Amino acid sequence: MKVRIDVDACVGAGQCVLAAPDVFDQRDEDGMVVLLLEDPPSHLEAATEHAALLCPALAIVVDR
Amino acid sequence: MTVTATFARDFPTERDSGCPFDPPAEYTELRAQEGTASLACPVGVEARVVSRYADVRAMLGDPNLSSHAAPSTHVVAGGLLDRPVAPGSLLNMDGPGHARLRRLLTPEFTVKRIQAMRPYIQGLVDDHLDALLARTGPVDLVRDFALPIPSLVICELLGVDYADRDRFQEQTAVLIGTNSDPAALEQANLEVVGFMTQLVLTKLAAPGDDLLGRLIVRARESGQELSVEELVTLGITLLIAGHETTANMIGLSTLALLRQPDQLAALRADPGLAGTAVDEMLRYLSIVQFGVLRQATGDVTIGDETIKAGEWLVAALSAGNRDESVFPDPDRIDLKREATAHLAFGYGIHQCLGQQLARVELQEVFARLHQRIPTLRLAVPFEDIEFKNDALVYGVRALPVTWDGENR
Ligand code: HEM
Ligand code: SF4
């Protein structure tokens, strides 16, 4: 699985951090998304997909 | 010859299903129809009402929508749709202006920052429960628990001095309480604006380590200095958006759970359930009860339909949250349901900035209230509870409760 983020689209709602804290974080200075794992291991795939679904700004793209 | 007059139907505002927790019955019908419905709104315009979950997300994610009219103006008879947007009014801004301001504020609401507030919030909830348990029922849980907790959290957030918190809380209670008479409301409004202006001026002179102080410094350092007017409007926005909503969620969800003894027993037995319970209750109750209003600024596509610039749209959040294609058996409370994708915080660029804070406040309340007062029950018949049927944020006006004295 490959994950891409679009920081320009992010609105800092933090949904991704709640859903997949090992894959996403938020920058301290502006609250925008940080990708911790570009290629999450299989046990985090479901949570990563859920984060992409929750994101209100469609700022997370998951390629399988 | 038959003449068919095609009058638009009215936007449904009555909870007519017999259950005060269910949205208007007409939403079920609207969801089943193709496309959107054009309905006449109390404010005096027709709006396309979007009621299916997927359509609500498509709508609120569309960049060709303006938020310039306040979120629920459509249900306000005589409301003003074209009021100029006050500088700093995040909820009503669009595009790059909105993004700039939202980014200045977002660091204050990250998951990490809000988690750091959890111990403070836990303490606050426990203190209020101690105070309740030191008395004997009945008490009004809205006045003595649901209202003060979010109010004090906002004080903490904004950096209001401890000495001023009682006064601040009294004023905001009047502002938000629906029992207040118009003169008292006007007076409280003036006082809160005066209070916020004073607070902003103090923070501008000596920015401290609190939301307003850090915001002022952050804006200065990035060359986007905020005016007094913008800061006051932001402060008031946070106060109103964060206080009334959370307070109503506490009151209304407590009542709804008292009516569902099996679910309540599950929560009491396992406070760890509070995590999923909060999102499920947000979904089920959808307290921004009339949804949010937008105006198209260009073509907007919803399903097969194209909505033209200038048209008004309403995202019926409560209808989308009962969409059976996403939430099976949607009219049932299931505290174990994974409901985080609900629409109660909206969707798109305006999705609630304070949602992580609201979640933590509600989680601490859900986990503690029923643990510490296991015999909590209504002190009046259910039929006597008054619901805020005409308020933009749904809730109960008062919640008289009592408990068995020996439970501590
Ligand atoms: C249960 C509690 C809450 C609910 C149901 C709720 C609901 C909402 C909804 C539906 C919106 C979107 C409005 C729109 O799209 O026009 C919103 C936006 C907002 N909320 Fe909340 N909210 C809650 C708690 C809070 C808290 C605790 C705060 C902050 C202290 C807060 C601050 C805001 C702000 C600043 C916005 C505007 C964001 C923007 O326009 O970008 N809310 N809220
Ligand atoms: S969920 Fe989306 S908008 Fe929210 S922080 Fe993550 S990437 Fe940004």
mmCIF file of N, CA and C in Angstrom, chain B residues 21 251-260 281 284-285 333:
data_model
loop_
_atom_site.group_PDB
_atom_site.id
_atom_site.type_symbol
_atom_site.label_atom_id
_atom_site.label_comp_id
_atom_site.label_asym_id
_atom_site.label_seq_id
_atom_site.Cartn_x
_atom_site.Cartn_y
_atom_site.Cartn_z
ATOM 1 N N PHE B 21 -36.032 12.092 19.861
ATOM 2 C CA PHE B 21 -34.633 11.984 19.427
ATOM 3 C C PHE B 21 -34.517 11.759 17.925
ATOM 4 N N GLY B 251 -26.438 17.121 28.070
ATOM 5 C CA GLY B 251 -27.807 16.989 28.581
ATOM 6 C C GLY B 251 -28.616 15.983 27.782
ATOM 7 N N LEU B 252 -28.614 16.148 26.467
ATOM 8 C CA LEU B 252 -29.464 15.322 25.618
ATOM 9 C C LEU B 252 -29.017 13.859 25.603
ATOM 10 N N SER B 253 -27.699 13.631 25.573
ATOM 11 C CA SER B 253 -27.251 12.239 25.509
ATOM 12 C C SER B 253 -27.493 11.542 26.853
ATOM 13 N N THR B 254 -27.394 12.288 27.954
ATOM 14 C CA THR B 254 -27.701 11.672 29.246
ATOM 15 C C THR B 254 -29.160 11.215 29.262
ATOM 16 N N LEU B 255 -30.041 12.089 28.779
ATOM 17 C CA LEU B 255 -31.457 11.717 28.744
ATOM 18 C C LEU B 255 -31.683 10.511 27.825
ATOM 19 N N ALA B 256 -31.086 10.549 26.640
ATOM 20 C CA ALA B 256 -31.297 9.451 25.686
ATOM 21 C C ALA B 256 -30.802 8.128 26.277
ATOM 22 N N LEU B 257 -29.683 8.180 27.002
ATOM 23 C CA LEU B 257 -29.148 6.942 27.586
ATOM 24 C C LEU B 257 -30.001 6.465 28.762
ATOM 25 N N LEU B 258 -30.554 7.402 29.528
ATOM 26 C CA LEU B 258 -31.436 6.992 30.623
ATOM 27 C C LEU B 258 -32.663 6.255 30.089
ATOM 28 N N ARG B 259 -33.009 6.534 28.819
ATOM 29 C CA ARG B 259 -34.157 5.871 28.192
ATOM 30 C C ARG B 259 -33.776 4.538 27.572
ATOM 31 N N GLN B 260 -32.483 4.215 27.537
ATOM 32 C CA GLN B 260 -31.998 2.963 26.928
ATOM 33 C C GLN B 260 -31.221 2.187 27.977
ATOM 34 N N MET B 281 -23.383 8.710 19.855
ATOM 35 C CA MET B 281 -24.398 9.656 20.336
ATOM 36 C C MET B 281 -24.386 10.933 19.486
ATOM 37 N N TYR B 284 -26.326 9.850 16.423
ATOM 38 C CA TYR B 284 -27.742 9.598 16.712
ATOM 39 C C TYR B 284 -28.497 10.902 16.988
ATOM 40 N N LEU B 285 -27.857 11.816 17.705
ATOM 41 C CA LEU B 285 -28.572 13.030 18.124
ATOM 42 C C LEU B 285 -28.429 14.186 17.129
ATOM 43 N N ILE B 333 -29.664 3.204 19.012
ATOM 44 C CA ILE B 333 -28.385 3.548 19.626
ATOM 45 C C ILE B 333 -27.601 2.261 19.817
#
